[in-house]
mmCIF file of C-alpha atoms in Angstrom:
data_model
loop_
_atom_site.group_PDB
_atom_site.id
_atom_site.type_symbol
_atom_site.label_atom_id
_atom_site.label_comp_id
_atom_site.label_asym_id
_atom_site.label_seq_id
_atom_site.Cartn_x
_atom_site.Cartn_y
_atom_site.Cartn_z
ATOM 1 C CA MET T 1 0.000 0.000 0.000
ATOM 2 C CA GLN T 2 1.343 3.439 -0.921
ATOM 3 C CA LEU T 3 1.553 5.819 1.978
ATOM 4 C CA LEU T 4 0.373 9.333 1.333
ATOM 5 C CA ALA T 5 1.847 12.446 2.894
ATOM 6 C CA THR T 6 -0.280 14.188 5.506
ATOM 7 C CA SER T 7 -0.951 17.142 3.214
ATOM 8 C CA GLU T 8 -2.179 14.777 0.490
ATOM 9 C CA LEU T 9 -4.396 13.026 2.992
ATOM 10 C CA GLU T 10 -5.791 16.297 4.286
ATOM 11 C CA SER T 11 -6.653 17.368 0.774
ATOM 12 C CA ALA T 12 -8.425 14.060 0.321
ATOM 13 C CA ILE T 13 -10.654 14.684 3.330
ATOM 14 C CA PRO T 14 -14.160 15.596 2.252
ATOM 15 C CA ALA T 15 -15.287 19.146 2.698
ATOM 16 C CA ASP T 16 -18.932 18.281 3.222
ATOM 17 C CA VAL T 17 -20.991 15.560 4.777
ATOM 18 C CA ALA T 18 -22.250 14.231 1.464
ATOM 19 C CA SER T 19 -18.783 13.187 0.389
ATOM 20 C CA LEU T 20 -17.809 11.940 3.846
ATOM 21 C CA ALA T 21 -18.986 8.422 3.059
ATOM 22 C CA GLY T 22 -17.020 8.178 -0.162
ATOM 23 C CA ASP T 23 -13.736 9.392 1.301
ATOM 24 C CA PHE T 24 -14.074 7.708 4.635
ATOM 25 C CA GLU T 25 -10.990 5.613 4.016
ATOM 26 C CA ALA T 26 -8.878 8.750 3.667
ATOM 27 C CA LEU T 27 -10.329 10.053 6.903
ATOM 28 C CA VAL T 28 -9.409 6.832 8.698
ATOM 29 C CA ARG T 29 -5.856 6.957 7.335
ATOM 30 C CA LEU T 30 -5.387 10.514 8.511
ATOM 31 C CA TYR T 31 -6.963 10.412 11.960
ATOM 32 C CA ARG T 32 -6.454 6.815 13.038
ATOM 33 C CA PRO T 33 -3.019 7.459 14.623
ATOM 34 C CA GLN T 34 -4.409 10.337 16.688
ATOM 35 C CA VAL T 35 -7.437 8.460 17.910
ATOM 36 C CA PHE T 36 -5.331 5.403 18.731
ATOM 37 C CA ARG T 37 -2.743 7.532 20.562
ATOM 38 C CA PHE T 38 -5.371 9.248 22.686
ATOM 39 C CA ALA T 39 -7.047 5.921 23.481
ATOM 40 C CA LEU T 40 -3.719 4.324 24.330
ATOM 41 C CA ALA T 41 -2.623 7.191 26.576
ATOM 42 C CA SER T 42 -5.999 7.084 28.339
ATOM 43 C CA LEU T 43 -6.398 3.331 28.717
ATOM 44 C CA ARG T 44 -2.720 2.260 28.681
ATOM 45 C CA ASP T 45 -3.699 -0.997 27.072
ATOM 46 C CA THR T 46 -2.901 -1.636 23.426
ATOM 47 C CA ASP T 47 -5.745 -4.078 22.773
ATOM 48 C CA ALA T 48 -8.316 -1.837 24.454
ATOM 49 C CA ALA T 49 -6.987 1.184 22.549
ATOM 50 C CA GLU T 50 -7.237 -0.710 19.280
ATOM 51 C CA THR T 51 -10.817 -1.737 20.070
ATOM 52 C CA VAL T 52 -11.784 1.817 20.969
ATOM 53 C CA THR T 53 -10.187 3.105 17.758
ATOM 54 C CA GLN T 54 -12.110 0.641 15.617
ATOM 55 C CA ASP T 55 -15.364 1.369 17.467
ATOM 56 C CA CYS T 56 -14.735 5.082 17.060
ATOM 57 C CA PHE T 57 -14.484 4.888 13.276
ATOM 58 C CA LEU T 58 -17.377 2.471 13.054
ATOM 59 C CA ARG T 59 -19.599 4.864 15.006
ATOM 60 C CA ALA T 60 -18.333 7.798 12.995
ATOM 61 C CA TYR T 61 -19.245 5.994 9.797
ATOM 62 C CA GLN T 62 -22.683 5.080 11.089
ATOM 63 C CA ALA T 63 -23.291 8.643 12.295
ATOM 64 C CA ARG T 64 -21.663 10.425 9.336
ATOM 65 C CA HIS T 65 -24.971 12.009 8.325
ATOM 66 C CA ARG T 66 -25.277 13.572 11.762
ATOM 67 C CA PHE T 67 -21.944 15.396 11.519
ATOM 68 C CA ARG T 68 -23.018 19.038 11.592
ATOM 69 C CA GLN T 69 -19.618 20.565 10.829
ATOM 70 C CA ASP T 70 -19.838 22.810 13.882
ATOM 71 C CA CYS T 71 -16.406 21.463 14.816
ATOM 72 C CA SER T 72 -13.519 19.908 12.908
ATOM 73 C CA LEU T 73 -13.534 16.255 11.926
ATOM 74 C CA ARG T 74 -10.675 15.626 14.336
ATOM 75 C CA THR T 75 -12.639 17.148 17.226
ATOM 76 C CA TRP T 76 -15.700 15.133 16.239
ATOM 77 C CA LEU T 77 -13.723 11.885 16.197
ATOM 78 C CA ILE T 78 -12.025 12.691 19.502
ATOM 79 C CA GLN T 79 -15.459 13.440 20.947
ATOM 80 C CA ILE T 80 -16.593 9.933 19.981
ATOM 81 C CA ALA T 81 -13.374 8.460 21.387
ATOM 82 C CA VAL T 82 -13.805 10.364 24.674
ATOM 83 C CA ASN T 83 -17.271 8.852 25.096
ATOM 84 C CA LEU T 84 -16.079 5.344 24.246
ATOM 85 C CA ILE T 85 -13.160 5.604 26.667
ATOM 86 C CA ARG T 86 -15.423 6.934 29.409
ATOM 87 C CA ASP T 87 -17.831 4.028 28.899
ATOM 88 C CA ARG T 88 -14.950 1.593 28.996
ATOM 89 C CA MET T 89 -13.532 3.074 32.164
ATOM 90 C CA ARG T 90 -16.921 2.873 33.819
ATOM 91 C CA SER T 91 -17.159 -0.820 33.235
ATOM 92 C CA ARG T 92 -16.244 -2.494 36.489
ATOM 93 C CA ARG T 93 -15.079 -5.598 34.704
ATOM 94 C CA LEU T 94 -12.700 -3.617 32.597
ATOM 95 C CA GLN T 95 -11.469 -1.713 35.608
ATOM 96 C CA PHE T 96 -10.072 -4.977 36.886
ATOM 97 C CA TRP T 97 -8.340 -5.791 33.633
ATOM 98 C CA ARG T 98 -7.136 -2.252 33.233
ATOM 99 C CA ARG T 99 -5.447 -2.390 36.601
ATOM 100 C CA ALA T 100 -4.012 -5.763 35.764
ATOM 101 C CA SER T 101 -2.557 -4.553 32.490
ATOM 102 C CA LEU T 102 -1.271 -1.152 33.566
ATOM 103 C CA ARG T 103 1.873 -0.353 31.709
ATOM 104 C CA CYS T 104 4.653 2.001 32.479
ATOM 105 C CA LEU T 105 5.849 4.199 29.689
ATOM 106 C CA PRO T 106 8.704 2.059 28.367
ATOM 107 C CA VAL T 107 12.021 3.409 29.541
ATOM 108 C CA ASP T 108 13.724 2.865 26.178
ATOM 109 C CA VAL T 109 11.071 4.918 24.386
ATOM 110 C CA VAL T 110 11.504 7.756 26.873
ATOM 111 C CA ARG T 111 15.275 7.473 26.585
ATOM 112 C CA SER T 112 15.293 7.532 22.785
ATOM 113 C CA THR T 113 12.927 10.488 22.722
ATOM 114 C CA ILE T 114 14.967 12.482 25.176
ATOM 115 C CA ALA T 115 18.370 11.477 23.819
ATOM 116 C CA ASP T 116 19.921 14.671 22.577
ATOM 117 C CA GLY T 117 23.580 15.435 22.105
ATOM 118 C CA ALA T 118 23.070 19.019 23.212
ATOM 119 C CA ARG T 119 21.948 17.953 26.698
ATOM 120 C CA SER T 120 24.210 16.750 29.431
ATOM 121 C CA PRO T 121 23.647 13.193 30.723
ATOM 122 C CA GLU T 122 22.450 14.657 34.023
ATOM 123 C CA THR T 123 19.850 16.805 32.267
ATOM 124 C CA GLN T 124 18.695 13.816 30.220
ATOM 125 C CA ALA T 125 18.413 11.683 33.345
ATOM 126 C CA LEU T 126 16.426 14.397 35.107
ATOM 127 C CA LEU T 127 14.103 14.756 32.121
ATOM 128 C CA GLN T 128 13.522 11.012 32.037
ATOM 129 C CA GLN T 129 12.524 11.097 35.680
ATOM 130 C CA GLN T 130 10.258 14.048 35.077
ATOM 131 C CA VAL T 131 8.555 12.372 32.115
ATOM 132 C CA ALA T 132 8.021 9.233 34.203
ATOM 133 C CA ALA T 133 6.625 11.401 37.017
ATOM 134 C CA ILE T 134 4.187 13.102 34.628
ATOM 135 C CA TRP T 135 3.117 9.711 33.296
ATOM 136 C CA ASN T 136 2.469 8.418 36.808
ATOM 137 C CA ALA T 137 0.747 11.613 37.880
ATOM 138 C CA ALA T 138 -1.550 11.467 34.836
ATOM 139 C CA GLU T 139 -2.603 7.963 35.848
ATOM 140 C CA CYS T 140 -3.672 9.188 39.263
ATOM 141 C CA LEU T 141 -5.697 12.134 37.964
ATOM 142 C CA PRO T 142 -9.505 12.014 38.076
ATOM 143 C CA GLN T 143 -10.861 10.996 34.710
ATOM 144 C CA LYS T 144 -11.992 14.426 33.506
ATOM 145 C CA GLN T 145 -8.697 16.003 34.470
ATOM 146 C CA ARG T 146 -6.761 13.225 32.775
ATOM 147 C CA THR T 147 -8.818 13.538 29.596
ATOM 148 C CA VAL T 148 -8.284 17.274 29.272
ATOM 149 C CA PHE T 149 -4.635 16.943 30.269
ATOM 150 C CA LEU T 150 -3.964 14.354 27.547
ATOM 151 C CA LEU T 151 -5.918 16.284 24.945
ATOM 152 C CA ARG T 152 -3.940 19.435 25.743
ATOM 153 C CA PHE T 153 -0.460 18.066 26.269
ATOM 154 C CA VAL T 154 -0.399 15.013 24.015
ATOM 155 C CA GLU T 155 -2.860 15.934 21.283
ATOM 156 C CA ASP T 156 -2.030 19.650 21.291
ATOM 157 C CA MET T 157 -5.667 20.690 21.257
ATOM 158 C CA ASP T 158 -6.599 24.191 22.364
ATOM 159 C CA LEU T 159 -9.149 24.930 25.069
ATOM 160 C CA LEU T 160 -12.043 25.477 22.651
ATOM 161 C CA GLU T 161 -11.369 22.201 20.848
ATOM 162 C CA ILE T 162 -11.162 20.346 24.162
ATOM 163 C CA ALA T 163 -14.410 21.969 25.254
ATOM 164 C CA ALA T 164 -16.088 20.795 22.044
ATOM 165 C CA ALA T 165 -14.651 17.280 22.325
ATOM 166 C CA THR T 166 -15.586 16.792 25.973
ATOM 167 C CA GLY T 167 -18.839 18.723 26.062
ATOM 168 C CA MET T 168 -17.528 20.961 28.852
ATOM 169 C CA LYS T 169 -17.478 24.745 28.988
ATOM 170 C CA GLU T 170 -14.187 26.419 28.217
ATOM 171 C CA GLY T 171 -13.890 27.672 31.794
ATOM 172 C CA THR T 172 -14.442 24.169 33.137
ATOM 173 C CA VAL T 173 -11.751 22.802 30.842
ATOM 174 C CA LYS T 174 -9.373 25.488 32.062
ATOM 175 C CA SER T 175 -10.180 24.699 35.654
ATOM 176 C CA HIS T 176 -9.584 20.946 35.142
ATOM 177 C CA LEU T 177 -6.342 21.652 33.321
ATOM 178 C CA SER T 178 -5.146 23.968 36.042
ATOM 179 C CA ARG T 179 -5.800 21.319 38.705
ATOM 180 C CA ALA T 180 -4.176 18.637 36.604
ATOM 181 C CA LEU T 181 -1.083 20.766 36.098
ATOM 182 C CA ARG T 182 -0.818 21.432 39.825
ATOM 183 C CA ALA T 183 -0.999 17.714 40.565
ATOM 184 C CA VAL T 184 1.607 16.969 37.917
ATOM 185 C CA ARG T 185 3.906 19.712 39.167
ATOM 186 C CA GLU T 186 3.626 18.398 42.706
ATOM 187 C CA ARG T 187 4.666 14.975 41.458
ATOM 188 C CA ILE T 188 7.631 16.453 39.651
ATOM 189 C CA GLY T 189 8.487 18.453 42.774
ATOM 190 C CA GLU T 190 8.750 15.191 44.726
ATOM 191 C CA LEU T 191 11.757 14.290 42.610
ATOM 192 C CA THR T 192 13.914 17.090 44.030
ATOM 193 C CA MET X 1 4.864 42.912 42.780
ATOM 194 C CA ILE X 2 4.233 39.197 43.580
ATOM 195 C CA ALA X 3 6.915 37.172 45.374
ATOM 196 C CA HIS X 4 7.053 34.067 43.210
ATOM 197 C CA LEU X 5 4.579 32.241 40.986
ATOM 198 C CA SER X 6 2.005 30.118 42.768
ATOM 199 C CA ALA X 7 1.048 26.737 41.309
ATOM 200 C CA GLU X 8 -2.080 28.287 39.854
ATOM 201 C CA GLN X 9 -0.173 31.129 38.226
ATOM 202 C CA LEU X 10 2.364 28.702 36.849
ATOM 203 C CA ALA X 11 -0.495 26.670 35.349
ATOM 204 C CA GLU X 12 -1.864 29.853 33.772
ATOM 205 C CA CYS X 13 1.515 30.494 32.212
ATOM 206 C CA ILE X 14 1.721 26.929 30.896
ATOM 207 C CA LEU X 15 -1.743 27.309 29.379
ATOM 208 C CA GLY X 16 -0.581 30.550 27.781
ATOM 209 C CA GLN X 17 -3.076 32.752 29.590
ATOM 210 C CA PRO X 18 -1.223 34.630 32.354
ATOM 211 C CA ASP X 19 -2.529 37.959 33.488
ATOM 212 C CA ALA X 20 -0.390 41.027 32.963
ATOM 213 C CA GLU X 21 1.125 41.038 36.462
ATOM 214 C CA VAL X 22 2.157 37.369 36.242
ATOM 215 C CA ALA X 23 3.627 37.891 32.787
ATOM 216 C CA ARG X 24 5.639 40.839 34.073
ATOM 217 C CA HIS X 25 6.893 38.818 37.007
ATOM 218 C CA VAL X 26 8.064 35.979 34.770
ATOM 219 C CA GLU X 27 9.895 38.470 32.651
ATOM 220 C CA HIS X 28 11.897 39.784 35.605
ATOM 221 C CA CYS X 29 12.208 36.739 37.880
ATOM 222 C CA SER X 30 14.815 34.323 36.588
ATOM 223 C CA PRO X 31 14.025 31.451 39.070
ATOM 224 C CA CYS X 32 10.348 31.513 38.061
ATOM 225 C CA ARG X 33 11.309 31.765 34.413
ATOM 226 C CA ALA X 34 13.669 28.795 34.788
ATOM 227 C CA GLU X 35 11.025 26.763 36.580
ATOM 228 C CA LEU X 36 8.484 27.580 33.914
ATOM 229 C CA MET X 37 10.896 26.613 31.142
ATOM 230 C CA GLN X 38 11.769 23.346 32.847
ATOM 231 C CA PHE X 39 8.116 22.451 33.321
ATOM 232 C CA ARG X 40 7.367 23.269 29.682
ATOM 233 C CA GLU X 41 10.313 21.180 28.559
ATOM 234 C CA ALA X 42 9.209 18.205 30.666
ATOM 235 C CA LEU X 43 5.682 18.437 29.251
ATOM 236 C CA GLY X 44 7.120 18.609 25.731
ATOM 237 C CA GLU X 45 9.223 15.535 26.349
ATOM 238 C CA PHE X 46 6.213 13.785 27.822
ATOM 239 C CA ARG X 47 4.314 14.475 24.606
ATOM 240 C CA GLY X 48 7.209 13.127 22.539
ATOM 241 C CA ALA X 49 7.531 10.011 24.664
ATOM 242 C CA VAL X 50 3.808 9.217 24.534
ATOM 243 C CA ARG X 51 3.747 9.780 20.773
ATOM 244 C CA GLY X 52 6.793 7.582 20.304
ATOM 245 C CA TRP X 53 5.269 4.835 22.414
ATOM 246 C CA SER X 54 1.985 5.114 20.543
ATOM 247 C CA GLU X 55 3.711 4.802 17.161
ATOM 248 C CA GLU X 56 5.598 1.776 18.402
ATOM 249 C CA GLN X 57 2.392 0.131 19.626
ATOM 250 C CA ALA X 58 0.530 1.006 16.438
ATOM 251 C CA SER X 59 3.295 -0.609 14.361
ATOM 252 C CA ALA X 60 3.110 -3.707 16.543
ATOM 253 C CA VAL X 61 -0.667 -3.888 16.054
ATOM 254 C CA LEU X 62 -0.262 -3.579 12.277
ATOM 255 C CA ALA X 63 2.492 -6.218 12.254
ATOM 256 C CA ASP X 64 0.258 -8.599 14.245
ATOM 257 C CA ALA X 65 -2.593 -7.995 11.828
ATOM 258 C CA ALA X 66 -0.317 -8.710 8.851
ATOM 259 C CA ALA X 67 0.997 -11.899 10.452
ATOM 260 C CA VAL X 68 -2.463 -13.444 10.815
ATOM 261 C CA PRO X 69 -2.800 -16.089 8.042
ATOM 262 C CA GLU X 70 -5.637 -15.650 5.617
ATOM 263 C CA PRO X 71 -8.562 -17.916 6.395
ATOM 264 C CA ARG X 72 -8.818 -20.986 4.150
ATOM 265 C CA SER X 73 -11.515 -20.864 1.557
ATOM 266 C CA PHE X 74 -14.632 -22.879 2.227
ATOM 267 C CA ARG X 75 -13.886 -25.076 -0.779
ATOM 268 C CA ALA X 76 -10.374 -25.898 0.415
ATOM 269 C CA SER X 77 -11.643 -26.652 3.929
ATOM 270 C CA HIS X 78 -14.334 -28.886 2.468
ATOM 271 C CA GLN X 79 -11.858 -30.866 0.407
ATOM 272 C CA LEU X 80 -9.548 -31.246 3.354
ATOM 273 C CA ALA X 81 -12.412 -32.517 5.500
ATOM 274 C CA TRP X 82 -13.346 -35.129 2.888
ATOM 275 C CA ALA X 83 -9.742 -36.251 2.533
ATOM 276 C CA LEU X 84 -9.449 -36.629 6.298
ATOM 277 C CA LEU X 85 -12.738 -38.530 6.471
ATOM 278 C CA ILE X 86 -11.694 -40.972 3.746
ATOM 279 C CA ALA X 87 -8.301 -41.471 5.392
ATOM 280 C CA ALA X 88 -10.033 -42.154 8.713
ATOM 281 C CA VAL X 89 -12.369 -44.716 7.098
ATOM 282 C CA PHE X 90 -9.429 -46.560 5.514
ATOM 283 C CA PHE X 91 -7.545 -46.453 8.771
ATOM 284 C CA ILE X 92 -10.451 -47.914 10.740
ATOM 285 C CA ALA X 93 -11.144 -50.484 8.005
ATOM 286 C CA SER X 94 -7.542 -51.655 8.118
ATOM 287 C CA PHE X 95 -8.092 -52.592 11.778
ATOM 288 C CA ILE X 96 -11.565 -54.088 11.384
ATOM 289 C CA ALA X 97 -10.992 -56.111 8.189
ATOM 290 C CA PRO X 98 -8.336 -58.526 9.496
ATOM 291 C CA GLY X 99 -10.371 -59.160 12.661
ATOM 292 C CA ARG X 100 -13.512 -59.971 10.705
ATOM 293 C CA TRP X 101 -12.088 -62.194 7.994
ATOM 294 C CA GLY X 102 -8.796 -63.356 9.390
ATOM 295 C CA GLY X 103 -9.386 -63.241 13.150
ATOM 296 C CA ASN X 104 -10.356 -66.954 13.463
ATOM 297 C CA ALA X 105 -7.768 -68.183 10.983
ATOM 298 C CA GLY X 106 -6.163 -70.543 13.508
ATOM 299 C CA GLY X 107 -9.352 -72.488 14.524
ATOM 300 C CA SER X 108 -11.400 -73.130 11.419
ATOM 301 C CA ALA X 109 -9.139 -71.951 8.654
ATOM 302 C CA GLY X 110 -10.148 -74.761 6.328
ATOM 303 C CA GLY X 111 -13.913 -74.307 6.809
ATOM 304 C CA SER X 112 -13.700 -70.581 6.427
ATOM 305 C CA ALA X 113 -11.627 -70.877 3.257
ATOM 306 C CA GLY X 114 -14.136 -73.338 1.766
ATOM 307 C CA TYR X 115 -17.060 -71.062 2.695
ATOM 308 C CA ARG X 116 -15.337 -68.138 0.999
ATOM 309 C CA ALA X 117 -14.558 -70.191 -2.126
ATOM 310 C CA GLY X 118 -18.226 -71.255 -2.363
ATOM 311 C CA ASN X 119 -19.373 -67.668 -2.059
ATOM 312 C CA ASP X 120 -16.946 -66.585 -4.736
ATOM 313 C CA ALA X 121 -18.128 -69.275 -7.114
ATOM 314 C CA LEU X 122 -21.775 -68.275 -6.537
ATOM 315 C CA LEU X 123 -20.984 -64.658 -7.202
ATOM 316 C CA LEU X 124 -19.087 -65.530 -10.377
ATOM 317 C CA ASN X 125 -22.026 -67.583 -11.658
ATOM 318 C CA GLN X 126 -24.418 -64.669 -11.057
ATOM 319 C CA VAL X 127 -22.132 -62.276 -12.889
ATOM 320 C CA ASP X 128 -21.719 -64.735 -15.728
ATOM 321 C CA ALA X 129 -25.466 -65.147 -16.049
ATOM 322 C CA GLN X 130 -26.010 -61.371 -16.171
ATOM 323 C CA VAL X 131 -23.219 -60.812 -18.690
ATOM 324 C CA SER X 132 -24.284 -63.630 -21.019
ATOM 325 C CA ARG X 133 -27.913 -62.428 -21.253
ATOM 326 C CA THR X 134 -28.932 -61.433 -24.767
ATOM 327 C CA ALA X 135 -31.333 -58.802 -23.413
ATOM 328 C CA PRO X 136 -31.633 -56.989 -20.070
ATOM 329 C CA SER X 137 -33.891 -58.641 -17.496
ATOM 330 C CA SER X 138 -36.539 -55.902 -17.880
ATOM 331 C CA MET X 139 -36.820 -56.743 -21.616
ATOM 332 C CA GLU X 140 -37.078 -60.506 -21.209
ATOM 333 C CA PRO X 141 -40.953 -60.681 -21.308
ATOM 334 C CA LEU X 142 -40.910 -58.908 -24.671
ATOM 335 C CA MET X 143 -38.240 -61.271 -25.977
ATOM 336 C CA LYS X 144 -40.496 -64.214 -25.069
ATOM 337 C CA LEU X 145 -43.358 -62.729 -27.115
ATOM 338 C CA VAL X 146 -41.043 -62.312 -30.101
ATOM 339 C CA VAL X 147 -39.860 -65.943 -29.829
ATOM 340 C CA GLU X 148 -43.449 -67.262 -29.574
ATOM 341 C CA LYS X 149 -44.510 -65.384 -32.739
ATOM 342 C CA GLN X 150 -41.623 -66.944 -34.680
#
């Protein structure tokens, strides 16, 4: 299969709802990595994230005629993913499995990301610890705070987009983010 | 002038919405500026690490999906099932057949052999009679009529 550049994929995304069905494959190719990443960061379970991603696109396809274009396609898909993840987290049965399959952010991934010749080994080591602390702190956050935190600091969404994706008011999103950041900073502060 | 940034003010700075006084403080206070930069850097690295991990996991999922063998077609499965069934029948028959016809070979071998020879002769006679017929059995009444007229 030939891989298309992001710009090519974006140009292939339909501009209106009528053509959404026809170009749905292009939409999946473009947004699948983002939806999967958000699901994985939220659930920390590859299989569950994969299931949520597939469900997300299935629901999007089924509901494509209801897409009102009052937000971007990405926000709409993330909105569906947020709901699916919330439902999954609510399931008591899954809670058990989720706890059982909790994963730490792999050290080698963190190391390879942070590896930079311009930084001293001490700085790199400190950053690794800080990244691990943020990862652990995010796990302990209440669900709404974690969702907005991941959408802001992993998915790079702005407050308005997060508000649209989560169904919260912008002020509420800001409040959750502020609390989440305080909790994360406290966790980082424990390192020193 | 505020002393140093509180956690809430630091969060406002991270979110890019500090009020004027906080922004001014950050500009002039190097410890707060350093702390803010360090926090931003850690969050940036966190983003990179999560994205890297996600890409790694996504590749693993795709590799697993590619490694799954294609399901056999119904026709191929059907043929395989028939082949296995026939093989099983032959296998079972190879155990049953010697027991049925050769199991009592020690006791009454002579009688059994004679019985089998008689059966064979009877069968051969029947075959011979069928083969040597001038007309099929269903046509024989008509043949009789033809013979009587002559």
